């Protein structure tokens, strides 16, 4: 899994806009005008496992010479790599390239990456995705250079699951003198829906700039010409009749037509529904005893004046019947409008939930959502309204290990205090044996059986259906792992979403999982699976701060708008124990470092932990094609100190589960201390504190007042200082 972060450090995913090569281009030979033999001067190539693609330079009519990459095998991973260029942390750059595709399967991508003083790649960000067949088009995106960057580079290439050909030309990286952001999106009484934008100068501007907007990248063009006159900030607004969610491609040009900035923005819909207990898959799970009632609400993005005299209508309809089965109408008195549908006479099944904002009987805005009522069975795994996993109606905090553990290793994992195995095997027969053993010892298993079908739908839909139906009723099944780091391998969100929808249709009783490793791309993958996993690994060759864990957690929460559970994958591996490895890219954490990373994730509202990994690689075989890493055993034998720390954390998490599963949760950061307040109903307030820093950190007096330490056991009263990598769990006294 995460090993791919080492093997394909160049790879990324995509989002984009319109642009053209410009003066001040930092990319040498960006127009592919200099060719040495059959390769562009100063450009390189990179292949990471699988079959190498064909890299050539091709004549493209009036364009002249262009880059060409042909992927002939679906296991191909390969990239054109641009010459490096200088960057300054904090500056903004506008990246653009002309591209064409003729792909038969999968997707290709344009990416930007950065290197620090140690030469290691980081901060890789998606810029553009190509799918199918398209004519030449120029795309661009503005990006901010991350801290610690000394140089940058572009890549154009393909990840696994892609076949076909892509071309590239006119690569450009120029200084971006401004930032554009969406500041307002809502109804105004007289103007209808208004989109308000702010432009902030970050560099020198020409006397005039031209702002262009396209809705969903292709809608009606809106434009505005602004005189800068030494100003550093500009506020503009556009009106639209659209009331749904809108993606906005924003471009800013100089008077000469040079692109200055390019950003992709998203405006929420005027009406956003929150379905309460039915938020997971828009499904109300019921038992014979539970009330069949939908308690929900709608948030309205509007000025108070625009809400006067409006009403909200909600109706539940069968797909083949226009007569509502349940209705509710409420007068709008604020931006949040609750509604209630009595469903006691509505049988289990699939329906449509219609919502309308009306004025004088006429709709101002409308939305329609799929809705279902299903039985909550003893092995049903779902997500509740508090973002906790629920199995058979009971909350469940998943704490497991990643790895290729055979059945005979499962008792060790269970004895370590873990409740879940995140398995890699995709073979249905092997997985059934693993599930049988897991059921015997009391473990749940997240299976990877769907992974081989990514990018192969609809052609292999029936094969996928057969695999899912063969495993879905096993009582040890926790859920379906759809893909490993698609954002880092150039796998488009649509490919993962298609797989999620197919698996969910075949098995509505188990959620889907995906792990991601490119924070800049998190927002693009929000909603492609039921659970959002991240694997921040700070212990590289040059160790990064442990706060990489908390930073990624917060980025993930923001990406999913705190509407999906975020599961953390703490680092529990390193290449420092691997013989013959060309480069030690990761270092094994100490027991203290592992403990701090795990609790830091919990302090930032992780809804599960899945350390990578249980197996240990001990040798690198460069002669082996594809996967050169040799399995040398498992943590209990190979790294007992680290395993001891992991199991200690697992046992503590088990004891803390009632608090970790509560609804009242308040993460916080005070100085160098990261923490979370947990207030379970009918229980005592529990507070987790972590010092992820290298130096001791004072604990504010307010956090210590009327508290007693429960972890470490027997510590008594809270100390005034938390030591380096220290963890403290306290409980309200009395």
XYZ file of C-alpha atoms in Angstrom:
734
model
C 0.000 0.000 0.000
C 1.765 3.056 1.280
C 4.978 1.681 -0.104
C 3.882 3.287 -3.313
C 4.574 6.678 -1.783
C 8.232 5.720 -2.022
C 8.075 3.955 -5.339
C 6.139 6.629 -7.248
C 6.972 9.917 -5.570
C 6.315 11.783 -8.795
C 2.697 10.761 -9.254
C -0.467 12.826 -8.703
C -4.129 13.448 -9.764
C -5.966 16.586 -11.167
C -8.200 19.772 -11.431
C -7.788 22.542 -13.962
C -8.665 25.622 -16.024
C -7.712 27.517 -19.238
C -4.305 29.055 -19.893
C -1.531 29.712 -22.447
C 2.280 29.775 -22.233
C 3.551 33.178 -21.157
C 6.657 35.344 -20.871
C 8.675 34.671 -17.717
C 8.290 30.915 -18.131
C 10.422 29.016 -15.587
C 10.205 25.738 -17.541
C 13.224 25.342 -19.790
C 12.303 23.888 -23.173
C 8.627 24.078 -22.212
C 7.682 24.355 -25.888
C 9.673 21.197 -26.813
C 11.698 23.159 -29.349
C 15.027 21.560 -28.442
C 15.337 17.843 -29.197
C 18.378 15.605 -28.760
C 17.923 12.427 -30.779
C 14.341 11.375 -30.085
C 14.118 12.986 -26.625
C 13.443 16.608 -25.563
C 16.491 18.393 -24.191
C 16.566 18.698 -20.357
C 13.400 16.602 -19.895
C 13.541 13.222 -18.179
C 11.328 10.180 -17.740
C 10.332 8.141 -14.722
C 8.942 4.599 -14.539
C 7.693 3.115 -11.257
C 6.968 -0.601 -11.588
C 5.012 -2.408 -14.258
C 5.726 -2.094 -17.970
C 7.406 1.097 -19.142
C 5.380 3.272 -21.515
C 6.732 4.429 -24.852
C 8.285 7.904 -24.569
C 8.828 9.762 -27.864
C 8.785 13.224 -29.444
C 6.263 13.603 -32.268
C 5.521 16.193 -34.945
C 2.032 17.634 -34.452
C 1.366 19.786 -37.505
C 1.486 23.509 -36.839
C 2.441 22.842 -33.221
C 5.744 21.346 -34.217
C 7.324 18.913 -31.799
C 5.335 17.654 -28.785
C 5.774 15.067 -26.029
C 4.125 11.702 -26.617
C 3.537 8.894 -24.108
C 1.870 5.613 -25.036
C 0.745 3.167 -22.332
C 0.289 -0.303 -23.775
C -0.292 -2.263 -20.577
C -2.655 -1.499 -17.701
C 0.127 -2.019 -15.134
C 2.126 0.820 -16.678
C 3.298 3.689 -14.475
C 5.365 6.302 -16.220
C 5.889 10.059 -16.530
C 7.591 12.748 -18.482
C 9.488 14.860 -15.928
C 10.214 18.521 -16.642
C 13.475 20.306 -15.878
C 13.515 21.607 -12.315
C 12.832 25.270 -11.680
C 13.503 27.580 -8.716
C 10.702 28.456 -6.292
C 10.251 30.529 -3.167
C 8.046 29.215 -0.311
C 4.780 31.150 -0.102
C 4.825 32.511 -3.662
C 1.999 31.718 -6.060
C 2.577 30.152 -9.441
C 0.289 29.668 -12.433
C 0.973 26.373 -14.198
C -0.323 25.695 -17.705
C 0.107 23.129 -20.468
C -1.481 22.148 -23.762
C -2.594 18.509 -23.828
C -4.389 15.965 -25.969
C -5.496 12.412 -25.162
C -6.542 9.239 -26.927
C -7.050 6.890 -23.968
C -8.881 3.582 -24.159
C -8.932 3.038 -20.400
C -8.201 4.991 -17.231
C -6.799 8.516 -17.030
C -3.604 10.550 -17.369
C -2.514 13.521 -15.312
C -0.481 16.689 -15.162
C 1.066 17.327 -11.738
C 3.415 19.690 -9.937
C 5.795 18.606 -7.207
C 8.439 20.230 -5.053
C 11.779 19.305 -3.559
C 13.393 20.457 -0.344
C 17.039 20.868 0.530
C 17.361 17.071 0.948
C 16.248 16.493 -2.645
C 13.156 14.467 -1.657
C 9.899 15.113 -3.495
C 6.904 16.369 -1.504
C 3.837 18.573 -1.834
C 2.746 16.865 -5.043
C -0.463 18.456 -6.331
C -2.889 17.503 -9.010
C -3.424 19.993 -11.828
C -5.266 18.245 -14.679
C -6.775 14.893 -15.558
C -7.256 13.538 -19.061
C -9.744 10.812 -19.898
C -10.988 9.363 -23.160
C -10.263 11.152 -26.427
C -9.981 14.937 -26.726
C -8.572 17.577 -29.038
C -5.755 19.872 -28.001
C -6.715 22.121 -25.102
C -4.768 24.296 -22.721
C -5.374 23.974 -19.007
C -4.007 25.789 -15.987
C -4.179 26.127 -12.224
C -2.603 28.493 -9.715
C -0.799 26.932 -6.762
C 1.045 28.135 -3.684
C 4.607 26.955 -3.073
C 4.765 25.047 0.235
C 7.156 25.750 3.077
C 10.570 24.157 2.714
C 10.498 23.989 -1.091
C 13.675 24.845 -2.982
C 12.674 23.752 -6.484
C 9.702 22.465 -8.438
C 8.993 20.138 -11.351
C 6.079 19.089 -13.560
C 5.086 15.570 -14.565
C 2.802 14.350 -17.330
C 2.003 10.656 -17.314
C -0.146 7.690 -16.395
C -0.731 5.488 -13.401
C -1.929 1.866 -13.281
C -5.106 0.925 -15.087
C -4.517 3.297 -18.025
C -3.936 2.427 -21.679
C -3.703 4.695 -24.698
C -1.755 7.787 -25.722
C -1.329 11.331 -24.416
C 0.504 14.339 -25.846
C 1.801 17.512 -24.184
C 3.204 20.866 -25.271
C 3.683 24.488 -24.206
C 4.415 23.782 -20.534
C 4.672 26.980 -18.513
C 5.193 28.035 -14.899
C 4.929 31.777 -14.244
C 4.578 33.986 -11.188
C 0.938 34.473 -10.170
C 0.279 38.017 -8.880
C -3.098 37.448 -7.240
C -5.457 35.022 -5.524
C -9.175 34.715 -6.307
C -11.639 33.239 -3.814
C -15.385 32.789 -3.413
C -16.619 34.854 -0.465
C -20.379 34.735 -0.936
C -22.927 32.404 -2.450
C -26.611 32.840 -1.707
C -29.973 34.395 -2.394
C -30.445 38.127 -2.137
C -33.891 39.609 -1.938
C -33.770 41.666 -5.127
C -30.984 40.070 -7.136
C -31.653 36.348 -6.868
C -28.569 34.193 -6.337
C -25.324 36.152 -6.148
C -21.779 34.794 -6.325
C -19.339 37.177 -4.662
C -15.595 36.964 -5.298
C -12.551 38.570 -3.791
C -9.263 39.130 -5.608
C -6.182 39.711 -3.468
C -2.926 40.867 -5.054
C 0.164 38.882 -4.045
C 2.465 40.562 -6.584
C 2.600 43.416 -9.094
C -0.503 43.936 -11.257
C -0.971 45.692 -14.600
C -3.189 48.796 -14.777
C -6.161 46.698 -15.864
C -7.148 43.066 -15.371
C -9.928 41.013 -16.952
C -11.805 38.421 -14.875
C -13.560 35.553 -16.671
C -15.841 32.966 -15.083
C -17.314 29.768 -16.493
C -19.871 27.736 -14.575
C -19.011 24.021 -14.465
C -16.084 24.844 -16.747
C -18.267 25.327 -19.802
C -21.289 27.451 -19.024
C -22.007 31.009 -20.087
C -18.940 33.205 -19.843
C -19.141 36.146 -17.453
C -16.442 38.747 -17.483
C -15.467 41.970 -15.745
C -12.666 44.458 -16.486
C -11.131 46.100 -13.403
C -8.801 49.087 -13.126
C -6.248 48.280 -10.469
C -5.036 51.856 -9.709
C -2.650 50.592 -7.077
C -5.359 48.647 -5.226
C -4.493 45.307 -3.607
C -7.998 43.913 -3.151
C -11.047 43.802 -5.405
C -14.579 42.593 -4.694
C -16.857 41.603 -7.561
C -20.190 39.844 -7.845
C -22.074 37.934 -10.533
C -25.713 36.884 -10.636
C -26.841 33.401 -11.711
C -30.156 31.577 -12.019
C -28.473 28.352 -10.938
C -29.477 27.189 -7.436
C -27.576 23.892 -7.382
C -23.916 23.293 -6.508
C -21.660 25.007 -9.040
C -18.030 24.532 -9.990
C -16.571 27.817 -11.203
C -13.516 28.128 -13.433
C -12.010 31.561 -12.698
C -9.322 33.189 -14.878
C -7.651 36.561 -14.644
C -5.880 38.073 -17.701
C -3.681 41.064 -18.399
C -4.704 43.604 -21.097
C -2.419 41.715 -23.524
C -4.312 38.493 -22.874
C -1.669 36.871 -20.673
C -3.068 34.587 -18.017
C -2.262 35.892 -14.532
C -4.219 33.473 -12.343
C -6.417 30.405 -12.707
C -8.470 28.836 -9.936
C -11.293 26.330 -9.628
C -13.895 27.305 -7.021
C -16.988 25.559 -5.709
C -20.241 27.209 -4.635
C -22.661 25.217 -2.453
C -26.310 24.801 -3.455
C -28.866 27.272 -2.161
C -30.477 24.400 -0.224
C -28.328 21.878 1.653
C -30.187 19.003 3.290
C -29.025 17.336 6.492
C -30.910 14.075 6.991
C -29.931 13.346 10.603
C -30.098 9.602 11.297
C -30.546 9.030 7.553
C -27.386 10.943 6.534
C -25.481 7.747 5.659
C -26.354 6.896 2.056
C -29.643 8.826 2.514
C -30.962 5.727 4.263
C -33.095 5.405 7.380
C -32.169 2.152 9.123
C -35.032 0.789 11.220
C -35.883 -2.115 13.486
C -39.272 -3.463 14.436
C -39.121 -1.412 17.640
C -37.654 1.859 16.327
C -39.913 4.752 15.280
C -40.158 5.330 11.508
C -39.603 9.059 11.539
C -37.236 11.230 9.535
C -36.025 14.193 11.598
C -34.064 16.405 9.215
C -33.311 19.994 8.266
C -32.372 22.203 5.334
C -29.720 24.913 5.493
C -30.449 27.906 3.248
C -27.645 30.039 1.849
C -29.504 33.343 1.720
C -29.769 36.797 3.239
C -32.535 37.192 5.857
C -34.414 39.581 3.578
C -34.515 36.938 0.826
C -36.235 34.456 3.163
C -39.311 36.556 3.966
C -42.538 34.859 3.036
C -40.852 31.602 1.974
C -41.883 28.090 2.950
C -40.136 24.728 2.764
C -42.027 21.750 1.324
C -40.791 18.207 1.820
C -42.381 15.164 0.215
C -41.503 11.464 -0.033
C -42.519 9.747 -3.257
C -42.253 6.241 -4.637
C -40.263 6.126 -7.904
C -43.351 5.096 -9.915
C -45.962 7.222 -8.156
C -46.471 10.972 -8.149
C -48.651 10.849 -5.035
C -46.611 11.723 -1.915
C -46.418 9.056 0.780
C -45.496 11.650 3.413
C -45.343 15.455 3.379
C -44.353 18.352 5.568
C -44.502 22.105 5.057
C -42.773 24.613 7.302
C -42.550 28.383 7.269
C -39.009 29.663 6.837
C -37.973 31.695 9.877
C -34.189 31.465 9.532
C -31.357 29.897 7.572
C -31.958 26.472 9.105
C -35.384 24.936 8.577
C -36.178 21.661 10.387
C -38.737 19.263 8.957
C -40.265 15.951 10.004
C -41.717 13.121 7.949
C -43.890 10.493 9.639
C -43.084 7.184 7.911
C -44.876 4.609 10.075
C -47.020 3.485 7.134
C -44.209 3.582 4.567
C -42.704 0.123 3.881
C -39.012 -0.541 3.452
C -37.808 0.339 -0.021
C -36.310 2.991 -2.303
C -37.903 6.432 -2.679
C -37.324 10.014 -3.777
C -37.190 12.882 -1.290
C -38.329 16.139 -2.886
C -37.501 19.496 -1.309
C -38.771 22.850 -2.530
C -38.364 26.409 -1.353
C -41.569 28.176 -2.395
C -42.849 31.742 -2.533
C -46.533 32.374 -3.234
C -46.914 28.743 -4.253
C -44.111 28.964 -6.833
C -40.755 27.212 -6.356
C -37.703 29.401 -5.817
C -35.309 26.454 -5.498
C -35.800 22.693 -5.733
C -33.799 19.559 -4.965
C -34.458 15.836 -5.257
C -32.559 13.180 -3.314
C -32.679 9.388 -3.408
C -33.956 7.998 -0.107
C -34.284 4.492 1.304
C -35.712 2.717 4.345
C -33.903 -0.493 5.288
C -33.868 -3.032 8.095
C -30.919 -2.708 10.495
C -29.796 -6.353 10.641
C -27.420 -8.030 13.130
C -24.467 -7.833 10.716
C -25.322 -4.540 9.039
C -22.348 -2.166 9.134
C -23.199 1.511 8.682
C -22.296 5.026 9.809
C -24.511 6.885 12.284
C -25.334 10.576 12.458
C -22.332 11.123 14.787
C -19.937 9.661 12.158
C -19.307 6.490 14.140
C -19.331 3.021 12.641
C -22.269 0.922 13.823
C -22.485 -2.894 13.644
C -25.840 -4.492 14.325
C -27.031 -1.264 15.921
C -24.011 -0.957 18.276
C -21.249 1.691 17.855
C -17.859 0.286 16.880
C -14.450 2.002 16.955
C -12.249 0.291 14.328
C -8.685 -0.201 15.513
C -6.769 -2.612 13.356
C -3.579 -3.267 11.457
C -2.812 -3.121 7.777
C -1.013 -6.032 6.253
C -0.868 -9.307 4.453
C -1.395 -11.389 7.563
C -2.257 -15.058 6.908
C -4.992 -16.758 8.959
C -2.501 -18.202 11.444
C -1.420 -14.665 12.448
C -4.920 -13.493 13.403
C -4.790 -14.769 17.013
C -1.686 -12.598 17.585
C -3.489 -9.545 16.221
C -6.530 -10.208 18.402
C -4.344 -10.806 21.465
C -2.688 -7.440 20.777
C -5.983 -5.699 21.504
C -6.962 -4.973 17.899
C -10.438 -5.586 16.519
C -9.850 -5.264 12.772
C -7.570 -6.502 10.003
C -7.147 -4.372 6.895
C -6.320 -7.167 4.473
C -4.631 -6.842 1.095
C -5.601 -10.140 -0.473
C -8.006 -9.805 -3.414
C -8.549 -13.528 -4.012
C -12.121 -14.441 -2.963
C -11.202 -17.986 -1.884
C -8.279 -16.805 0.245
C -10.416 -14.036 1.705
C -13.141 -16.474 2.716
C -10.598 -18.548 4.651
C -9.302 -15.356 6.258
C -12.835 -14.255 7.158
C -13.594 -17.674 8.646
C -10.537 -17.465 10.908
C -11.360 -13.854 11.799
C -14.851 -14.904 12.848
C -13.338 -17.642 14.986
C -10.977 -15.297 16.875
C -13.300 -12.251 16.984
C -11.892 -9.889 14.361
C -13.551 -7.844 11.623
C -11.928 -7.667 8.199
C -11.814 -4.894 5.628
C -11.322 -6.732 2.325
C -9.612 -5.643 -0.903
C -11.607 -7.887 -3.225
C -12.957 -4.923 -5.225
C -9.562 -3.291 -5.887
C -8.789 -5.185 -9.148
C -11.992 -3.846 -10.713
C -11.067 -0.141 -10.516
C -11.162 1.322 -14.015
C -12.676 -1.875 -15.451
C -16.340 -0.958 -15.191
C -18.779 -1.488 -16.793
C -16.958 -4.214 -18.761
C -16.334 -6.382 -15.684
C -19.394 -5.363 -13.689
C -20.789 -8.912 -13.563
C -17.471 -10.323 -12.344
C -17.448 -7.701 -9.579
C -21.037 -8.565 -8.700
C -20.118 -12.231 -8.362
C -17.199 -11.409 -6.046
C -19.276 -9.090 -3.840
C -22.237 -11.453 -3.590
C -19.889 -14.276 -2.634
C -18.529 -12.441 0.434
C -21.126 -9.896 1.487
C -22.994 -12.152 3.939
C -19.939 -13.240 5.917
C -20.401 -12.126 9.564
C -16.730 -11.064 9.883
C -16.899 -8.635 6.937
C -16.412 -4.986 7.978
C -16.349 -3.302 4.569
C -14.859 -2.981 1.111
C -11.476 -1.457 0.426
C -11.778 0.162 -3.017
C -8.287 1.459 -3.732
C -4.949 2.363 -2.223
C -3.905 6.007 -2.647
C -5.690 6.750 -5.924
C -4.771 10.420 -5.542
C -1.104 9.462 -5.628
C -1.453 7.161 -8.623
C -3.423 9.299 -11.025
C -6.674 7.401 -10.598
C -9.509 9.832 -11.303
C -12.189 10.324 -8.607
C -14.848 9.199 -11.097
C -13.206 5.757 -11.348
C -13.367 5.266 -7.573
C -16.900 6.681 -7.391
C -18.097 4.238 -10.076
C -16.601 1.357 -8.102
C -18.192 2.606 -4.872
C -21.623 2.875 -6.477
C -21.411 -0.617 -7.960
C -20.205 -2.252 -4.720
C -22.841 -0.360 -2.695
C -25.562 -1.556 -5.059
C -24.466 -5.194 -4.755
C -23.948 -4.936 -0.987
C -25.900 -2.153 0.753
C -24.991 -3.569 4.185
C -21.279 -2.678 4.283
C -19.450 0.632 3.734
C -16.584 1.375 1.363
C -13.100 2.609 2.321
C -10.286 4.363 0.459
C -6.964 5.710 1.756
C -5.498 8.964 0.379
C -2.007 10.450 0.545
C -2.068 13.806 -1.320
C -3.597 16.531 0.896
C -3.891 18.969 -2.005
C -6.202 16.495 -3.713
C -8.304 15.445 -0.706
C -11.212 17.713 -1.660
C -11.488 16.111 -5.092
C -12.040 12.672 -3.562
C -14.572 13.682 -0.908
C -17.628 11.478 -1.265
C -16.132 8.824 -3.569
C -16.333 6.308 -0.694
C -18.132 6.056 2.637
C -15.041 6.416 4.841
C -12.069 8.691 4.220
C -8.677 7.317 5.278
C -5.340 9.162 5.284
C -1.766 7.966 5.803
C 0.475 10.837 6.950
C 3.992 9.471 7.410
C 6.290 12.108 8.954
C 9.296 9.870 9.640
C 11.078 10.201 6.334
C 14.816 10.165 5.669
C 14.720 13.725 6.996
C 12.153 13.553 9.735
C 9.219 15.903 9.486
C 7.297 17.210 12.518
C 4.763 14.802 13.948
C 2.189 17.556 13.401
C 2.028 16.292 9.815
C -0.561 13.923 11.303
C -2.711 16.715 12.739
C -2.283 18.887 9.638
C -3.507 16.106 7.360
C -6.364 15.267 9.718
C -7.634 18.840 9.599
C -7.219 19.015 5.814
C -9.234 15.805 5.484
C -12.002 17.056 7.803
C -12.238 20.240 5.743
C -12.320 18.290 2.471
C -15.275 16.145 3.568
C -16.874 19.101 5.416
C -16.991 16.907 8.548
C -19.706 14.786 6.916
C -17.625 11.609 6.676
C -15.540 9.701 9.223
C -11.806 10.258 8.841
C -9.655 7.228 9.714
C -5.931 7.664 10.403
C -3.157 5.282 9.320
C -0.254 5.895 11.738
C 3.255 5.070 10.512
C 4.498 1.736 11.871
C 7.227 0.854 9.365
C 10.556 2.020 7.993
C 13.162 1.130 5.366
C 15.994 1.341 7.885
C 15.455 -2.411 8.542
C 15.524 -3.325 4.843
C 18.691 -4.824 3.359
C 19.885 -3.630 -0.056
C 17.328 -0.825 -0.226
C 18.631 1.889 -2.601
C 17.477 4.708 -0.349
C 16.121 4.834 3.192
C 13.056 6.963 2.518
C 11.227 6.058 5.741
C 12.495 5.475 9.268
C 10.864 3.138 11.765
C 9.166 5.094 14.548
C 10.263 4.684 18.111
C 7.604 3.404 20.527
C 7.186 6.975 21.807
C 6.785 8.399 18.307
C 4.174 5.809 17.376
C 2.206 6.479 20.541
C 2.267 10.245 19.934
C 1.134 9.862 16.303
C -1.763 7.563 17.227
C -3.035 9.827 19.992
C -2.480 12.932 17.883
C -4.861 11.459 15.313
C -7.401 10.765 18.075
C -7.007 14.326 19.359
C -7.985 15.516 15.877
C -11.149 13.434 15.809
C -10.010 10.262 14.074
C -12.885 7.766 13.979
C -10.549 4.808 13.763
C -6.871 3.791 13.639
C -5.210 1.446 11.152
C -1.404 1.450 11.586
C 0.671 0.362 8.602
C 1.818 -2.309 8.810
C 1.776 -5.683 10.555
C 4.161 -7.358 8.130
C 7.809 -6.327 7.901
C 9.850 -6.022 4.714
C 13.472 -7.004 5.325
C 15.106 -7.080 1.885
C 14.945 -5.224 -1.417
C 15.530 -7.312 -4.538
C 16.303 -4.967 -7.421
C 16.162 -7.825 -9.942
C 12.518 -8.568 -9.206
C 10.148 -6.844 -11.609
C 7.090 -5.061 -10.245
C 7.330 -5.525 -6.457
C 10.935 -5.864 -5.247
C 10.127 -5.874 -1.524
C 10.641 -9.176 0.295
C 8.456 -10.062 3.257
C 10.632 -11.004 6.201
C 8.129 -11.643 8.981
C 5.801 -9.798 11.320
C 6.038 -7.094 13.954
C 5.747 -9.244 17.118
C 8.960 -11.074 16.191
C 10.847 -8.535 14.101
C 10.142 -5.323 16.018
C 8.837 -6.237 19.481
C 9.357 -2.771 20.996
C 7.237 -1.083 18.348
C 4.649 -3.866 18.555
C 4.555 -3.409 22.328
C 3.743 0.289 21.904
C 1.050 -0.504 19.341
C -0.630 -3.082 21.549
C -0.472 -0.799 24.586
C -2.261 1.906 22.583
C -4.798 -0.673 21.358
C -5.673 -1.752 24.894
C -6.004 1.883 26.000
C -8.228 2.693 23.032
C -10.442 -0.261 23.922
C -10.869 1.170 27.424
C -11.558 4.626 25.987
C -14.041 3.397 23.371
C -17.200 4.686 25.154
C -15.703 8.185 25.211
C -14.263 7.959 21.681
C -17.715 7.022 20.356
C -19.616 9.836 22.044
C -21.499 12.570 20.188
C -20.104 15.565 22.140
C -16.527 15.999 20.860
C -14.416 19.172 20.933
C -10.894 19.073 19.451
C -8.627 21.969 20.410
C -5.067 23.268 20.254
C -3.698 25.378 23.119
C -0.112 26.440 22.571
C 1.919 23.343 21.765
C -0.712 21.037 23.279
C -3.198 19.228 21.002
C -6.274 17.723 22.586
C -9.913 16.712 22.455
C -12.728 16.931 25.019
C -15.056 13.934 25.003
C -18.349 14.146 26.892
C -20.235 10.830 26.703
C -23.896 10.942 27.684
C -24.205 9.791 31.282
C -20.430 9.475 31.642
C -17.484 11.538 32.815
C -15.743 14.087 30.623
C -12.522 12.664 29.194
C -9.699 14.822 27.827
C -6.819 13.585 25.650
C -3.649 15.718 25.540
C -0.674 15.252 23.217
C 2.612 17.112 22.894
C 3.851 16.297 19.366
C 6.844 18.615 19.686
C 10.503 18.048 20.438
C 10.462 20.188 23.592
C 8.450 19.951 26.824
C 5.227 21.978 26.686
C 3.280 23.561 29.572
C -0.263 22.341 30.159
C -2.583 25.343 30.680
C -3.982 25.463 34.211
C -7.551 25.449 32.864
C -6.995 22.027 31.344
C -5.694 20.571 34.623
C -8.371 21.916 36.939
C -10.557 19.240 38.604
C -9.029 16.487 36.470
C -7.315 13.233 37.342
C -4.959 11.260 35.095
C -6.166 7.850 33.924
C -3.439 7.258 31.291
C -0.671 6.623 32.222
C -2.239 4.539 34.950
C -1.468 5.609 38.481
C -0.091 9.032 37.518
C -2.423 10.882 39.920
C -2.831 14.624 39.476
C -2.063 16.216 36.081
C 1.505 17.516 35.745
C 2.232 21.113 34.813
C 4.305 20.066 31.814
C 3.899 17.439 29.095
C 7.201 16.005 27.938
C 8.414 15.516 24.355
C 5.973 13.230 22.503
C 4.003 12.988 25.731
C 0.431 11.664 25.944
C -1.958 12.260 28.816
C -5.566 11.140 29.212
C -7.560 12.753 32.017
C -11.013 12.352 33.482
C -13.177 14.901 35.256
C -12.806 14.330 39.001
C -15.839 13.902 41.217
